Amino acid sequence: MQYENDRYTIGGIDVRDICREFGTPLYVYDAAYIAGQVARFKAAFAGVPAWIKYACKACSNLAIIQLMRKLGTGLDTVSPAEIKLGLAAGFKPDEIVFTPNCVDFTEIEQAVETGTVINIESISSLEKFARKFGGTVPICIRLNPNISTQVNADKVDWWHNQSKFGISRSQLDTVKALEAAYDLKINGVHIHSSSVIMSPDIFTEGARTVFDIAAGFKHLEFVDFGGGLKVDVGDGNPVIDLPALGQTLENLYSDFCDQVGHRVEIWFEPGRFLVGNAGTLFAECTVIKKNEAVDFVGVNTGFNHLIRPMFYDAYHEIVNVSNPAGPAHTYTVVGNLCEIDNLGQGRQLSEVREKDLIAIKSAGAYGYAMASSYNSRPRPAEVLVMDGQAHLIRKRETYADMIQNMVPLDL
Ligand code: LLP
């Protein structure tokens, strides 16, 4: 979303017009921004054979997945339905990676049948896989490198040795034993942490570790660094310098290829980096409420539509679209659910009046994707602005949608 000539626009369209047409609450995404992020990513990693596998859990609308395909990415999926979405968007099975966590083995079997790249992340699944498929189907191994990322956020720091993700580095002997016993074709090694790529030093340590381990697999074709690239959300926290990261990787990569003896592809699975700042959640101010200590802006959305502020203490910049030149006041912006439902506390906004249009920024990743109909409030519609036009890409949920799977009793 841009602010130009006293108004907020997305792809050149005044956001008030979009919200008038489709109503609020409304998720709006900017296709040009997404294309720019794909281009930025490709430019930063131009020195290595890097491939993007868009982590569609971040925003799994079919139209967004179609757009990614048009932009030349692959797809990272975590469930059978995400694989189906990828296929529906036109991805070829081998452009899709299946990276599930703690799933029933039948899901992995289904993915094998579909022909996606398979990522195995527990010894238990690896044993089952080895017994069933042996070396007939290549696999990627998801590792936990057991490195502390020094990011104090338990919900997103996954490389440490108490994380549920990946096969621990200390279990590599078991992996090797299974590889030898069943002639497994391990062609990829994967690591991911949603917070690790904050610091180039930690990334370098992780990359060195994973390259060292990966070099020991004779069928190696790719190393997958997962996602976790931060974006600037306006909270003043440092953001990774992507070209510097690309350079770091390029330097390590040539030694790695010498060690392996052939070129190995480098994969990334960015979600937030591609779509986070592409999306805005628009809401209307329903109530202005003052008590002795706080001025509240009540809006017609809440953590049912954007859970990140309450769940992760995540910062989302909030602006008053209707009164950009108004005097600044400090407000706490709250949702309309019947429990504590803060979207932003103690924020400076230009004076808010009831009915004003409020924009909650950086909501493209893990926004709609984590939304619910809690309090029996329908989920918002979604709109994609592309080539100067606002396209409805998901209808607003209705009462009928919400009750369609309920089975009333005959009392
Ligand atoms: N690859 C794997 C294996 C993942 O588990 C994830 C995210 C990604 C890639 C993409 O990560 P990204 O580039 O978007 O950081 N709901 C949380 C984030 C959870 C991330 C889950 N896995 C949030 O709202 O911040």
XYZ file of C-alpha atoms and ligand atoms in Angstrom:
436
model
C 0.000 0.000 0.000
C 1.397 3.397 -0.985
C 0.633 6.851 0.330
C 0.708 9.362 -2.518
C -1.041 12.678 -3.095
C -2.845 12.528 0.275
C -4.388 9.131 -0.375
C -3.595 5.472 0.096
C -3.458 3.326 -3.015
C -2.719 -0.252 -3.992
C -1.568 -0.789 -7.564
C -2.693 2.743 -8.369
C -6.271 2.263 -7.072
C -7.586 4.285 -4.141
C -8.099 1.744 -1.350
C -11.348 3.488 -0.324
C -12.796 2.591 -3.733
C -11.745 -1.047 -3.299
C -13.350 -1.207 0.158
C -16.507 0.529 -1.105
C -16.821 -2.095 -3.811
C -16.092 -5.208 -1.736
C -16.907 -4.113 1.823
C -14.919 -4.589 5.021
C -13.279 -6.401 6.675
C -11.257 -7.104 3.547
C -7.852 -8.543 2.719
C -6.255 -6.820 -0.274
C -3.040 -8.029 -1.925
C -0.779 -6.234 -4.357
C 0.404 -8.448 -7.241
C 3.054 -5.953 -8.359
C 4.628 -5.982 -4.895
C 4.757 -9.802 -4.944
C 6.379 -9.735 -8.396
C 8.915 -7.209 -7.069
C 9.797 -9.455 -4.135
C 10.294 -12.454 -6.427
C 12.581 -10.318 -8.600
C 14.484 -9.006 -5.542
C 14.970 -12.511 -4.282
C 16.218 -13.784 -7.630
C 18.617 -10.850 -7.970
C 20.073 -11.379 -4.481
C 20.794 -15.053 -5.150
C 21.795 -14.712 -8.801
C 25.305 -15.947 -7.926
C 24.066 -19.448 -7.080
C 21.577 -21.749 -8.825
C 18.767 -20.742 -6.476
C 15.113 -21.774 -6.745
C 12.153 -20.366 -4.884
C 9.562 -22.777 -3.512
C 6.813 -20.452 -2.270
C 5.634 -21.617 1.182
C 1.946 -21.410 0.420
C 0.903 -21.867 4.043
C 1.585 -18.119 4.336
C -1.256 -17.260 1.955
C -2.885 -20.212 0.286
C -5.474 -18.546 -1.902
C -5.511 -20.338 -5.268
C -5.110 -17.046 -7.167
C -1.965 -16.198 -5.185
C -0.573 -19.672 -5.904
C -1.401 -19.188 -9.610
C 0.386 -15.841 -9.525
C 3.488 -17.464 -8.019
C 3.504 -20.026 -10.804
C 3.287 -17.237 -13.370
C 6.229 -15.550 -11.647
C 8.286 -18.725 -11.998
C 8.460 -20.050 -8.448
C 7.929 -23.610 -7.253
C 5.788 -24.495 -4.242
C 6.370 -25.654 -0.681
C 3.397 -27.523 0.792
C 2.596 -29.076 4.154
C -0.691 -30.906 3.632
C -2.469 -32.969 0.967
C -4.844 -30.050 0.331
C -1.939 -27.666 -0.306
C -0.571 -30.162 -2.845
C -4.003 -30.232 -4.515
C -4.063 -26.433 -4.601
C -0.632 -26.442 -6.230
C -1.752 -28.915 -8.891
C -4.952 -26.923 -9.450
C -2.805 -23.830 -9.999
C -0.910 -25.690 -12.725
C 2.302 -26.655 -10.921
C 3.877 -29.897 -12.088
C 4.228 -32.414 -9.252
C 8.017 -32.226 -9.313
C 7.869 -28.435 -8.817
C 6.122 -29.043 -5.481
C 7.932 -29.959 -2.249
C 5.958 -31.716 0.465
C 7.383 -30.760 3.868
C 4.884 -32.003 6.414
C 5.389 -32.274 10.143
C 4.314 -35.194 12.337
C 1.807 -36.455 9.761
C 0.407 -39.923 9.280
C 2.571 -41.913 6.878
C -0.384 -42.279 4.479
C 0.006 -38.562 3.638
C 3.586 -39.216 2.580
C 2.455 -42.200 0.495
C -0.145 -40.009 -1.223
C 2.523 -37.421 -2.021
C 4.765 -40.128 -3.491
C 1.865 -41.237 -5.671
C 1.365 -37.651 -6.836
C 5.056 -37.318 -7.641
C 6.035 -34.365 -5.452
C 9.457 -33.971 -3.888
C 9.311 -35.665 -0.472
C 10.851 -34.200 2.630
C 11.241 -36.602 5.559
C 11.676 -35.140 8.998
C 11.612 -37.993 11.525
C 13.445 -41.269 11.938
C 10.090 -43.017 12.287
C 8.900 -41.806 8.860
C 12.310 -42.526 7.344
C 12.130 -46.153 8.537
C 8.632 -46.565 7.119
C 9.728 -44.925 3.879
C 12.792 -47.138 3.606
C 10.755 -50.314 4.130
C 8.090 -49.302 1.611
C 10.046 -47.572 -1.152
C 13.740 -48.325 -0.580
C 15.779 -46.429 -3.149
C 13.020 -46.322 -5.779
C 11.853 -42.823 -4.773
C 14.403 -40.105 -3.964
C 13.944 -38.192 -0.718
C 15.088 -35.068 1.010
C 16.000 -35.167 4.706
C 14.939 -32.319 6.959
C 17.611 -31.707 9.551
C 17.643 -29.907 12.823
C 21.181 -28.552 12.919
C 20.995 -27.953 16.711
C 22.184 -24.381 16.521
C 20.747 -21.771 18.811
C 19.460 -18.909 16.747
C 19.685 -16.587 19.751
C 16.255 -15.305 18.963
C 14.206 -15.326 22.104
C 10.953 -16.453 20.574
C 10.074 -20.038 21.399
C 7.219 -20.145 18.963
C 9.440 -19.397 15.985
C 12.968 -20.475 16.955
C 13.297 -23.987 15.610
C 16.930 -24.898 15.194
C 17.608 -25.671 18.826
C 17.688 -29.213 20.131
C 14.290 -29.097 21.801
C 12.404 -28.208 18.658
C 9.958 -30.766 17.218
C 11.182 -30.035 13.692
C 13.615 -32.096 11.696
C 15.880 -35.031 12.330
C 18.415 -34.058 14.920
C 22.004 -33.786 13.749
C 22.876 -36.278 16.494
C 20.722 -38.907 14.712
C 22.673 -38.728 11.469
C 24.229 -42.138 12.117
C 20.766 -43.682 12.051
C 20.024 -41.890 8.758
C 23.270 -43.203 7.299
C 22.569 -46.724 8.533
C 19.112 -46.696 6.910
C 20.587 -45.244 3.743
C 23.069 -48.092 3.524
C 20.645 -50.860 4.514
C 17.906 -49.841 2.064
C 20.016 -48.194 -0.621
C 18.089 -44.931 -0.090
C 18.475 -42.168 -2.632
C 18.843 -39.086 -0.441
C 19.044 -36.279 -2.978
C 18.265 -33.287 -0.769
C 19.010 -31.864 2.651
C 16.672 -29.293 4.195
C 16.754 -26.896 7.144
C 14.242 -24.251 8.124
C 13.659 -21.832 10.926
C 11.139 -19.051 10.828
C 13.406 -16.668 12.674
C 16.927 -17.718 11.940
C 17.634 -15.647 8.895
C 17.801 -12.490 10.976
C 21.556 -12.602 11.222
C 24.072 -13.371 8.458
C 26.426 -14.877 11.072
C 23.893 -17.403 12.246
C 22.938 -18.102 8.652
C 26.596 -18.682 7.780
C 26.946 -21.103 10.679
C 23.785 -22.926 9.619
C 24.853 -23.019 5.966
C 28.318 -24.373 6.841
C 26.759 -27.066 9.008
C 24.226 -28.103 6.420
C 26.767 -28.060 3.572
C 29.120 -30.259 5.607
C 26.383 -32.756 6.294
C 24.917 -32.593 2.781
C 28.292 -33.260 1.166
C 28.182 -36.719 2.749
C 25.195 -37.835 0.625
C 26.350 -39.225 -2.698
C 23.052 -38.631 -4.559
C 22.838 -34.984 -3.486
C 21.055 -32.687 -5.958
C 19.838 -29.809 -3.790
C 20.112 -28.118 -0.418
C 16.924 -26.460 0.822
C 17.281 -23.551 3.249
C 13.562 -23.288 4.014
C 11.989 -19.908 4.703
C 12.308 -17.419 7.519
C 13.432 -14.279 5.708
C 12.245 -11.269 7.650
C 10.658 -8.227 6.103
C 10.492 -4.668 7.356
C 7.188 -4.223 9.166
C 7.959 -0.763 10.468
C 8.724 -1.793 14.075
C 12.335 -0.662 13.933
C 13.750 -4.195 14.187
C 16.703 -5.002 11.947
C 15.967 -6.684 8.645
C 18.378 -8.929 6.829
C 20.388 -7.425 4.007
C 19.371 -9.841 1.252
C 22.143 -9.030 -1.251
C 24.685 -9.520 1.585
C 23.138 -12.880 2.377
C 23.318 -13.820 -1.312
C 26.994 -12.891 -1.336
C 27.673 -14.937 1.822
C 26.013 -17.928 0.260
C 27.872 -17.490 -3.017
C 31.207 -17.516 -1.162
C 30.378 -20.718 0.726
C 28.788 -22.323 -2.312
C 31.842 -22.611 -4.538
C 33.843 -24.440 -1.823
C 30.854 -26.671 -1.254
C 30.620 -27.594 -4.949
C 34.345 -28.349 -5.009
C 33.794 -30.657 -2.058
C 30.795 -32.407 -3.661
C 32.304 -32.499 -7.135
C 29.236 -31.218 -8.974
C 26.738 -28.348 -8.996
C 24.021 -28.591 -6.409
C 20.804 -26.545 -6.540
C 19.974 -24.219 -3.679
C 16.308 -23.994 -2.716
C 14.526 -21.525 -0.470
C 10.956 -21.644 0.780
C 10.030 -18.036 1.495
C 6.473 -17.281 2.514
C 6.436 -14.039 4.464
C 9.155 -12.446 2.329
C 7.019 -12.751 -0.797
C 3.553 -11.949 0.514
C 3.841 -10.407 4.022
C 3.981 -6.764 3.009
C 1.841 -7.398 -0.072
C -1.300 -7.719 2.021
C -3.377 -5.260 4.040
C -6.403 -5.993 6.184
C -8.969 -3.201 5.935
C -11.541 -2.672 8.655
C -14.036 -0.004 9.608
C -13.999 1.830 12.893
C -17.209 0.741 14.581
C -16.853 2.466 17.946
C -14.635 5.091 19.543
C -14.550 4.376 23.245
C -12.701 6.351 25.871
C -12.061 5.338 29.439
C -9.874 7.164 31.977
C -6.675 5.597 30.730
C -7.141 4.582 27.129
C -8.765 5.767 23.918
C -9.978 2.693 22.076
C -10.611 2.393 18.365
C -13.001 -0.535 17.947
C -12.993 -2.108 14.483
C -15.107 -4.670 12.643
C -12.395 -7.318 12.668
C -10.309 -9.008 15.341
C -8.037 -11.924 16.096
C -10.501 -14.155 14.271
C -9.184 -12.522 11.075
C -5.636 -11.611 12.107
C -4.369 -13.631 15.032
C -0.721 -12.570 14.893
C -0.834 -9.607 17.346
C -2.483 -11.722 20.061
C -0.701 -14.989 19.321
C 2.859 -13.839 18.674
C 2.781 -10.254 19.971
C 3.441 -9.412 16.348
C 3.600 -5.775 15.291
C 1.333 -4.643 12.454
C 1.420 -0.980 11.529
C -2.052 0.570 11.584
C -3.130 3.710 9.734
C -6.308 5.697 9.400
C -6.967 5.794 5.680
C -9.940 8.172 5.947
C -8.173 11.001 7.750
C -4.474 10.871 6.866
C -3.878 14.561 7.567
C -5.750 14.603 10.903
C -3.990 15.396 14.197
C -2.198 12.442 15.770
C -3.648 10.748 18.857
C -2.637 7.722 20.854
C -5.101 4.868 20.557
C -5.382 1.214 21.322
C -6.953 -0.515 18.345
C -9.157 -3.422 19.368
C -11.274 -5.993 17.603
C -14.945 -6.830 18.065
C -14.572 -10.242 19.718
C -15.861 -10.919 23.196
C -12.464 -11.241 24.819
C -9.222 -9.291 24.883
C -8.541 -8.672 21.248
C -5.814 -6.084 20.712
C -4.590 -5.325 17.227
C -2.237 -2.554 18.308
C -1.677 -0.945 21.696
C -0.682 2.665 22.310
C -0.469 3.558 18.627
C -0.226 6.992 17.087
C -2.980 7.337 14.487
C -4.349 10.401 12.817
C -7.621 11.226 14.543
C -10.118 8.398 14.139
C -13.856 8.914 13.796
C -16.487 6.212 13.732
C -16.874 4.792 10.175
C -13.285 5.688 9.260
C -11.414 3.110 7.178
C -8.523 1.558 9.098
C -5.673 -0.321 7.411
C -3.716 -3.024 9.229
C -0.519 -3.509 7.286
C 1.863 -6.418 6.626
C -1.070 -8.828 6.823
C -0.396 -10.818 3.648
C 1.399 -13.692 5.371
C -0.325 -15.793 8.029
C -3.263 -13.386 7.988
C -6.197 -14.914 6.151
C -4.392 -18.259 6.257
C -4.799 -18.365 10.054
C -8.256 -16.771 10.157
C -11.270 -18.412 11.734
C -14.948 -17.730 12.164
C -14.663 -17.476 15.962
C -17.624 -15.717 17.564
C -19.514 -16.915 14.474
C -18.269 -13.990 12.476
C -17.677 -14.765 8.804
C -14.172 -14.612 7.380
C -13.375 -11.595 5.153
C -13.271 -11.516 1.376
C -9.904 -11.367 -0.411
C -9.007 -9.122 -3.342
C -5.908 -9.131 -5.541
C -4.970 -5.907 -7.301
C -3.265 -6.772 -10.561
C -2.676 -4.752 -13.734
C -4.719 -1.828 -12.430
C -7.754 -3.941 -11.522
C -9.137 -5.212 -8.245
C -10.048 -8.898 -8.586
C -12.184 -10.678 -6.028
C -10.215 -13.866 -5.284
C -12.304 -15.161 -2.402
C -15.876 -14.312 -1.587
C -16.769 -13.182 1.895
C -17.905 -16.091 4.022
C -21.640 -16.181 4.700
C -23.837 -17.516 7.463
C -24.767 -20.359 5.101
C -21.043 -21.214 4.604
C -20.475 -21.243 8.336
C -23.279 -23.672 9.088
C -23.085 -25.887 6.019
C -21.296 -28.723 7.816
C -23.294 -28.507 11.019
C -25.715 -31.381 11.539
C -28.623 -30.258 13.679
C -30.262 -32.755 16.002
C -33.857 -33.709 15.512
C -35.036 -32.683 18.976
N 9.351 -23.728 5.050
C 8.885 -24.414 6.118
C 9.245 -25.818 6.271
C 8.085 -23.772 7.075
O 7.642 -24.450 8.128
C 7.761 -22.397 6.906
C 6.921 -21.692 7.881
C 8.236 -21.732 5.764
C 9.041 -22.420 4.859
C 7.939 -20.283 5.497
O 8.469 -19.438 6.456
P 8.450 -17.840 6.225
O 9.373 -17.519 5.088
O 7.053 -17.450 5.889
O 8.893 -17.276 7.535
N 2.434 -18.353 11.620
C 3.702 -17.747 11.966
C 4.842 -18.271 11.151
C 4.929 -19.765 11.183
C 5.799 -20.264 10.103
C 5.485 -21.671 9.793
N 6.414 -22.270 8.870
C 3.571 -16.233 11.861
O 2.463 -15.732 11.666
O 4.566 -15.509 12.021
